[in-house]
GROMACS .gro file of N, CA and C in nm:
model
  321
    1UNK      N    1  -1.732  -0.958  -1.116
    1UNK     CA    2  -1.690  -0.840  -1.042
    1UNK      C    3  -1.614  -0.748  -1.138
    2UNK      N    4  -1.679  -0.609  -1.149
    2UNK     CA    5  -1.600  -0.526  -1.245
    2UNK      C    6  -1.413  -0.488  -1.203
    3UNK      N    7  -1.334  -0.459  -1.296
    3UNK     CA    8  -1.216  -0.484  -1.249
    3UNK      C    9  -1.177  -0.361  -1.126
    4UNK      N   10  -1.178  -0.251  -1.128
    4UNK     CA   11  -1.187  -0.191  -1.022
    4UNK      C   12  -1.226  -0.218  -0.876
    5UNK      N   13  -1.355  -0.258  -0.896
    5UNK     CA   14  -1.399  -0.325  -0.728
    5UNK      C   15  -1.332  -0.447  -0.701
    6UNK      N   16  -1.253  -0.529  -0.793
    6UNK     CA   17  -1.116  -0.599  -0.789
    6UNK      C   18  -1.017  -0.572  -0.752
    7UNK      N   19  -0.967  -0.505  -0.764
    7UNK     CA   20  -0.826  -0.444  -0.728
    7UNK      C   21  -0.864  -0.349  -0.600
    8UNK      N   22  -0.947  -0.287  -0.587
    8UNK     CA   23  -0.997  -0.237  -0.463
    8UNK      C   24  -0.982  -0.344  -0.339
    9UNK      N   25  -1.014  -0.473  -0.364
    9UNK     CA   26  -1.084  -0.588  -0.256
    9UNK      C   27  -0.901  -0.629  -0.278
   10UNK      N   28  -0.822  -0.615  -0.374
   10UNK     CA   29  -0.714  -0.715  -0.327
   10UNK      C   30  -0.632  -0.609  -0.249
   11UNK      N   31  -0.616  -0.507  -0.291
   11UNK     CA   32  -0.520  -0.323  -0.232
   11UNK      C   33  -0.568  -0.414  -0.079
   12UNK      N   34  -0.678  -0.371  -0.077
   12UNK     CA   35  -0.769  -0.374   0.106
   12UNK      C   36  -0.614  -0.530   0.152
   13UNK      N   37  -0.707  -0.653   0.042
   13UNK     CA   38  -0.675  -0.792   0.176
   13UNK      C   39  -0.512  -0.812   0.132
   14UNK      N   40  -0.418  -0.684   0.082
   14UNK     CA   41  -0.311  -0.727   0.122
   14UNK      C   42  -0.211  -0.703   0.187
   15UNK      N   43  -0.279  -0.526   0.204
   15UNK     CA   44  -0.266  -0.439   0.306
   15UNK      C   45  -0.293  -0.499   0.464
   16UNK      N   46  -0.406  -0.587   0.436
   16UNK     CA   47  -0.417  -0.608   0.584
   16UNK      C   48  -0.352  -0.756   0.610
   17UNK      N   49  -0.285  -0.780   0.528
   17UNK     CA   50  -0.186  -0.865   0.547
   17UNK      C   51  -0.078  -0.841   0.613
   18UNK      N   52   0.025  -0.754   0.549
   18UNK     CA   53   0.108  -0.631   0.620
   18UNK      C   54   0.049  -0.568   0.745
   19UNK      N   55  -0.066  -0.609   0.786
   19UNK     CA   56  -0.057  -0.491   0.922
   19UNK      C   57  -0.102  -0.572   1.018
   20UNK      N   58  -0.107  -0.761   0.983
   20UNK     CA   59  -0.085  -0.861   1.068
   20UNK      C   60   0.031  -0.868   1.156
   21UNK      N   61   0.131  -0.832   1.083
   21UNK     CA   62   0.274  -0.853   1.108
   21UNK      C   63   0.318  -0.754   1.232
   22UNK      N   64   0.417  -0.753   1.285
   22UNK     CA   65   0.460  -0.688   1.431
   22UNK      C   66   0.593  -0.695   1.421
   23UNK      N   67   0.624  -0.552   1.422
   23UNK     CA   68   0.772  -0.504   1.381
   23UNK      C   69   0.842  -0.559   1.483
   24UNK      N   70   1.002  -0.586   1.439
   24UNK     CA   71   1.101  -0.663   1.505
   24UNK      C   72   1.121  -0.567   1.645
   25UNK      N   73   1.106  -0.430   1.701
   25UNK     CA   74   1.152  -0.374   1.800
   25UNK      C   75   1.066  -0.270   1.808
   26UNK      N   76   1.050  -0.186   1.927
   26UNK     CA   77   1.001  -0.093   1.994
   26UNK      C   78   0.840  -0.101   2.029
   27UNK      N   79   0.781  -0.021   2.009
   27UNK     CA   80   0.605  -0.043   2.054
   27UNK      C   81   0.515   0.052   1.923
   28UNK      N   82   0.508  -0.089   1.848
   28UNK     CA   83   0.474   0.021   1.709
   28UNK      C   84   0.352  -0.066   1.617
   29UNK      N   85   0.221   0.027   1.624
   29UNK     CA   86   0.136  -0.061   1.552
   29UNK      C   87   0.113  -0.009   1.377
   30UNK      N   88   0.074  -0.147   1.369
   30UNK     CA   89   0.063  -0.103   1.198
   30UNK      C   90  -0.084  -0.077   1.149
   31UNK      N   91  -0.160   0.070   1.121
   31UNK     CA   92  -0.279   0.088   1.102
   31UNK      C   93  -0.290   0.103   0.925
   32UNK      N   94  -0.372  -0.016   0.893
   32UNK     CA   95  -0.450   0.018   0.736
   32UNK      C   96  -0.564   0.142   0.730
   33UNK      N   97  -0.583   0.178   0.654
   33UNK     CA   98  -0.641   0.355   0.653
   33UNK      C   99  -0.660   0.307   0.505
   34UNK      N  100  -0.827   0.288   0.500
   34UNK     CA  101  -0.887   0.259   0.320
   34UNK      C  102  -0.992   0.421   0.315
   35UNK      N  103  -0.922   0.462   0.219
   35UNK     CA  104  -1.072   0.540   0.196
   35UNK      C  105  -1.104   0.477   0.057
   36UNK      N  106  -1.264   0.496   0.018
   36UNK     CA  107  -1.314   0.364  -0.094
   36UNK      C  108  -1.364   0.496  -0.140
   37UNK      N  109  -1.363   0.632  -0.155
   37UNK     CA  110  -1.429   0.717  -0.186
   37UNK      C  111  -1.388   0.796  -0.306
   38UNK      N  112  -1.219   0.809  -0.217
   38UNK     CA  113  -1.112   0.839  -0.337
   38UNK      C  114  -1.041   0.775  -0.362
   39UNK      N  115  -1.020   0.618  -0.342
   39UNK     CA  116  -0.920   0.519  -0.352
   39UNK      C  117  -0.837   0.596  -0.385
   40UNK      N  118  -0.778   0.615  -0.244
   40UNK     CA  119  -0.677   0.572  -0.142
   40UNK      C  120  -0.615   0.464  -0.046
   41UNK      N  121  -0.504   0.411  -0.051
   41UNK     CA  122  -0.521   0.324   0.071
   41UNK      C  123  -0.362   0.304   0.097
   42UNK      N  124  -0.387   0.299   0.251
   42UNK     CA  125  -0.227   0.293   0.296
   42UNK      C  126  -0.189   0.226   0.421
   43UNK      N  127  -0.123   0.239   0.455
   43UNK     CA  128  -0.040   0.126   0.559
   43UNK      C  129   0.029   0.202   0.667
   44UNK      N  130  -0.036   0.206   0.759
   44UNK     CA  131   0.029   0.353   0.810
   44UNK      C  132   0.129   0.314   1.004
   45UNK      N  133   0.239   0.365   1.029
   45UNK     CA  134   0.287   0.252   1.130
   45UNK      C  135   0.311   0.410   1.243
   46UNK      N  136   0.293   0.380   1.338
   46UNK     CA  137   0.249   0.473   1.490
   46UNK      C  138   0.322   0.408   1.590
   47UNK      N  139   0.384   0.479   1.655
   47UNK     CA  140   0.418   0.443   1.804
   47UNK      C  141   0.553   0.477   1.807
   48UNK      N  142   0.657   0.414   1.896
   48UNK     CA  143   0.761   0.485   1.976
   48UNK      C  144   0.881   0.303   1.948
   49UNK      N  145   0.983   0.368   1.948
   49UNK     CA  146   1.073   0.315   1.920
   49UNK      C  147   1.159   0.378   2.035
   50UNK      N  148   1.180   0.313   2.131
   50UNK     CA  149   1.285   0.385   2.278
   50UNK      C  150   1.223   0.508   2.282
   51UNK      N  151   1.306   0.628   2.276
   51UNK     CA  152   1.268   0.752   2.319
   51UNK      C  153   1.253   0.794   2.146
   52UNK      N  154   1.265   0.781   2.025
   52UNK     CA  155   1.213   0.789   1.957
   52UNK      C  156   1.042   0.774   1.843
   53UNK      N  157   0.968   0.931   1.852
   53UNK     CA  158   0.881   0.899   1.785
   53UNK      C  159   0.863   0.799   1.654
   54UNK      N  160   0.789   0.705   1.598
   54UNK     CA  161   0.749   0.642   1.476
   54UNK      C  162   0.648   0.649   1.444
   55UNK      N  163   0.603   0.735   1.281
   55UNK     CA  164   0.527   0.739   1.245
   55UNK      C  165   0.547   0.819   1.069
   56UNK      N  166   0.475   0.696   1.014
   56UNK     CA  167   0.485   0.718   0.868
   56UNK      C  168   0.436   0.640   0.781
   57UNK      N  169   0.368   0.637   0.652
   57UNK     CA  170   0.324   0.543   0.563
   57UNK      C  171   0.448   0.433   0.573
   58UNK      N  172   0.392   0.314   0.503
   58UNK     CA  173   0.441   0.179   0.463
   58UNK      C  174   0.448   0.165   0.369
   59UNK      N  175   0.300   0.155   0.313
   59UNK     CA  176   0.243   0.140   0.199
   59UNK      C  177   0.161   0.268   0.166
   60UNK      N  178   0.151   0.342   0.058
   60UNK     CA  179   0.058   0.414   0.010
   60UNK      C  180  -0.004   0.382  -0.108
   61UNK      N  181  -0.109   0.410  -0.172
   61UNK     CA  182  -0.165   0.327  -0.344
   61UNK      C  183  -0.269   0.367  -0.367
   62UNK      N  184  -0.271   0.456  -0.490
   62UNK     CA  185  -0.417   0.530  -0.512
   62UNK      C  186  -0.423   0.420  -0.643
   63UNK      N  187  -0.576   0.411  -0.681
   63UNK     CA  188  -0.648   0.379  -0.769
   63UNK      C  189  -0.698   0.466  -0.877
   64UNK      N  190  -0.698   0.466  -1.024
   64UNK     CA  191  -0.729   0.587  -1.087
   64UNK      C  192  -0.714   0.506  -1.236
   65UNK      N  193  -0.826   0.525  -1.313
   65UNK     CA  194  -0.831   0.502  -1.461
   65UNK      C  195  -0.808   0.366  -1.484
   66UNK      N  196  -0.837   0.288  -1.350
   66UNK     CA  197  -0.802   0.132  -1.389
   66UNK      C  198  -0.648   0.109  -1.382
   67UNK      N  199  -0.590   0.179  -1.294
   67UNK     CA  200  -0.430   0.115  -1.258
   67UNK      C  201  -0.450   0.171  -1.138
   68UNK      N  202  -0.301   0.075  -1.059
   68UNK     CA  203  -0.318   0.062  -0.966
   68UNK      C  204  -0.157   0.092  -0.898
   69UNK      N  205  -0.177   0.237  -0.870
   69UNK     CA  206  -0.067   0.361  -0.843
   69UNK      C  207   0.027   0.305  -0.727
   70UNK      N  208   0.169   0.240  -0.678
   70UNK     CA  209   0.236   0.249  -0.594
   70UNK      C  210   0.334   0.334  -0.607
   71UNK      N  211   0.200   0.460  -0.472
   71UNK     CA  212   0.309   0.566  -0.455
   71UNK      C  213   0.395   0.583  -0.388
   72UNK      N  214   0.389   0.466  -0.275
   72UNK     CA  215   0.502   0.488  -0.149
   72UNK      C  216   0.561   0.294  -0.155
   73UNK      N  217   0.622   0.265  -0.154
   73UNK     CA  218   0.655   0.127  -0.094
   73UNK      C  219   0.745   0.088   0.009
   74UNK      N  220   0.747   0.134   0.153
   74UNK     CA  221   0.809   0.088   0.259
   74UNK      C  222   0.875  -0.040   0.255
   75UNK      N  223   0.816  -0.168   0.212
   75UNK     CA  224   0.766  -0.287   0.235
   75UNK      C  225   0.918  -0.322   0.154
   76UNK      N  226   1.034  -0.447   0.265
   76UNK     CA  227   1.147  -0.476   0.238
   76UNK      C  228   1.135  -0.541   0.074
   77UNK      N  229   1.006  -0.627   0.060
   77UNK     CA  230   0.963  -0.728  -0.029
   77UNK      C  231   0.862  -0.762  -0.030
   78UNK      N  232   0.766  -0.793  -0.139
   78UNK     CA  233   0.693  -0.864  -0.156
   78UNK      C  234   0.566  -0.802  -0.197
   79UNK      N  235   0.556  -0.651  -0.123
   79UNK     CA  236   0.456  -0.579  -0.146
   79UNK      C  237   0.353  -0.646  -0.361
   80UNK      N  238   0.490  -0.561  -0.439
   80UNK     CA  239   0.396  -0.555  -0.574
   80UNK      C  240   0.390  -0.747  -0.618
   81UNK      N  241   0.478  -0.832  -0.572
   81UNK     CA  242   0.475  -0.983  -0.603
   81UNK      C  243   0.316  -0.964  -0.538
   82UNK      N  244   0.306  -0.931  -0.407
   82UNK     CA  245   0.168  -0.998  -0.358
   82UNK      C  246   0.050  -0.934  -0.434
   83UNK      N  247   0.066  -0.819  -0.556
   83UNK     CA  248  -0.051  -0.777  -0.611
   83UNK      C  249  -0.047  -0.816  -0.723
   84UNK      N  250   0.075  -0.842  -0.759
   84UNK     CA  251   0.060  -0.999  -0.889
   84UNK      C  252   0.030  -1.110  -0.868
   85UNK      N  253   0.045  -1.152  -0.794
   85UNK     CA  254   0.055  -1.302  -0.720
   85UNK      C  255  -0.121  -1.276  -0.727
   86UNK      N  256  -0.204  -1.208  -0.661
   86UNK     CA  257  -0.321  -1.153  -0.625
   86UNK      C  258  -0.439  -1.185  -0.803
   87UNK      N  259  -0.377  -1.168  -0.929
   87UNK     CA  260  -0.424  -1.116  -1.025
   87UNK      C  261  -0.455  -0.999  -1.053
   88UNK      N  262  -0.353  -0.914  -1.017
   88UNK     CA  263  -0.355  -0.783  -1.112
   88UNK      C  264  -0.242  -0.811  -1.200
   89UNK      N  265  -0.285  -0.782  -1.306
   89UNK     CA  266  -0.168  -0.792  -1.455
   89UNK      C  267  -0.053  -0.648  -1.427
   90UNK      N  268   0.051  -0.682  -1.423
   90UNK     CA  269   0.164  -0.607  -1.478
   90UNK      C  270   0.122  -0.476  -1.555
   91UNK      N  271   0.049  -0.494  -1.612
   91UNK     CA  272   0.026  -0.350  -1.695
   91UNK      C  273  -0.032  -0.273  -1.643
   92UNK      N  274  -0.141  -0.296  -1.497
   92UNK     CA  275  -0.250  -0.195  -1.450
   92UNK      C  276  -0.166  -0.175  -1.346
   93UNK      N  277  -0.012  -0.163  -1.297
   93UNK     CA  278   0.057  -0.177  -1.217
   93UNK      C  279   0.136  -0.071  -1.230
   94UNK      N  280   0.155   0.087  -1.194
   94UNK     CA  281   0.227   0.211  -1.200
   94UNK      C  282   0.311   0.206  -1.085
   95UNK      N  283   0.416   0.170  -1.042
   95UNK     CA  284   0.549   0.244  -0.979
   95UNK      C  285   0.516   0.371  -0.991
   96UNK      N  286   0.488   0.456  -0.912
   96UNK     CA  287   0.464   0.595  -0.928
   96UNK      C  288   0.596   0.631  -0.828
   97UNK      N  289   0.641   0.591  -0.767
   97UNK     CA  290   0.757   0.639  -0.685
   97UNK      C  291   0.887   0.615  -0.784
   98UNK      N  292   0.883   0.570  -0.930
   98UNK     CA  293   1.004   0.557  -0.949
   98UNK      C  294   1.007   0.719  -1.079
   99UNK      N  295   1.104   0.792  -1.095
   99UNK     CA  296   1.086   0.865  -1.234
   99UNK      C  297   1.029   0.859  -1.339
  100UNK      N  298   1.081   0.747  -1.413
  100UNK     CA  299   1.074   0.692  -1.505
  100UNK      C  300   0.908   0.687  -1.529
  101UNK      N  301   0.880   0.669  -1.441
  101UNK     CA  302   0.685   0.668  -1.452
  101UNK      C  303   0.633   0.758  -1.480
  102UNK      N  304   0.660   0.925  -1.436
  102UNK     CA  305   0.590   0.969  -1.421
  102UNK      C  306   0.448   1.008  -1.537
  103UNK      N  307   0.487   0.989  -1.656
  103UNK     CA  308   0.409   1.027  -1.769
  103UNK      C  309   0.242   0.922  -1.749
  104UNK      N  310   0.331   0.835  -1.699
  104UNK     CA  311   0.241   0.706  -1.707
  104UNK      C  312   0.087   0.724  -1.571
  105UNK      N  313   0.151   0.819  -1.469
  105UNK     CA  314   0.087   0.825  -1.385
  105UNK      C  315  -0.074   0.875  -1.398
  106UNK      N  316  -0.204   0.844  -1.357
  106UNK     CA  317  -0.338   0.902  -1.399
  106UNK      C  318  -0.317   0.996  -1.314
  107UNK      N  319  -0.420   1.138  -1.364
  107UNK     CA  320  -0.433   1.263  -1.321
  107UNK      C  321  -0.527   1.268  -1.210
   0.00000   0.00000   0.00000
């Protein structure tokens, strides 16, 4: 399997790992949203918390030049362990949400 359609298949099954799970309070589902076109893929959470709306990424993570972009990370823990843990190497691995990255980020 070329490494891209790799990291594509682990983004997908760990995302939908995270959207097994069922938040501690209110009425709130967790929708995965893959586009495979522009790898994209995100984690996206909907619904109502009391009289408060909820709704916002979790997870967000584009794919590009063979790394594998975390642009948003909601996730208390575990999120980037589970895409190492997974076999993606450390190096194809961009923090894009932190500064320090930005040079590093693909166009």
């Amino acid at each position: 399997m070329d490494t891209l359609k790799s990291y594509r298949e682990i983004v997908k099954r760990v995302i939908l790992k995270y959207a097994q799970l069922r938040p501690s309070h209110g009425e709130i589902r967790l929708d995965p949203v893959f586009d495979e076109t522009h790898d994209r893929y995100a984690l996206m959470q909907v619904g109502w918390n009391r009289d408060q709306r909820v709704r916002g990424n979790l997870i967000y993570v584009t794919l590009s030049n063979g790394k594998v972009c975390i642009e948003y990370d909601g996730i208390e823990q575990g999120f980037l362990e589970d895409l190492l843990n997974q076999g993606i190497p450390e190096r194809d691995i961009i923090l894009a949400f932190q500064p320090d990255t930005q040079a590093a980020i693909p166009a």
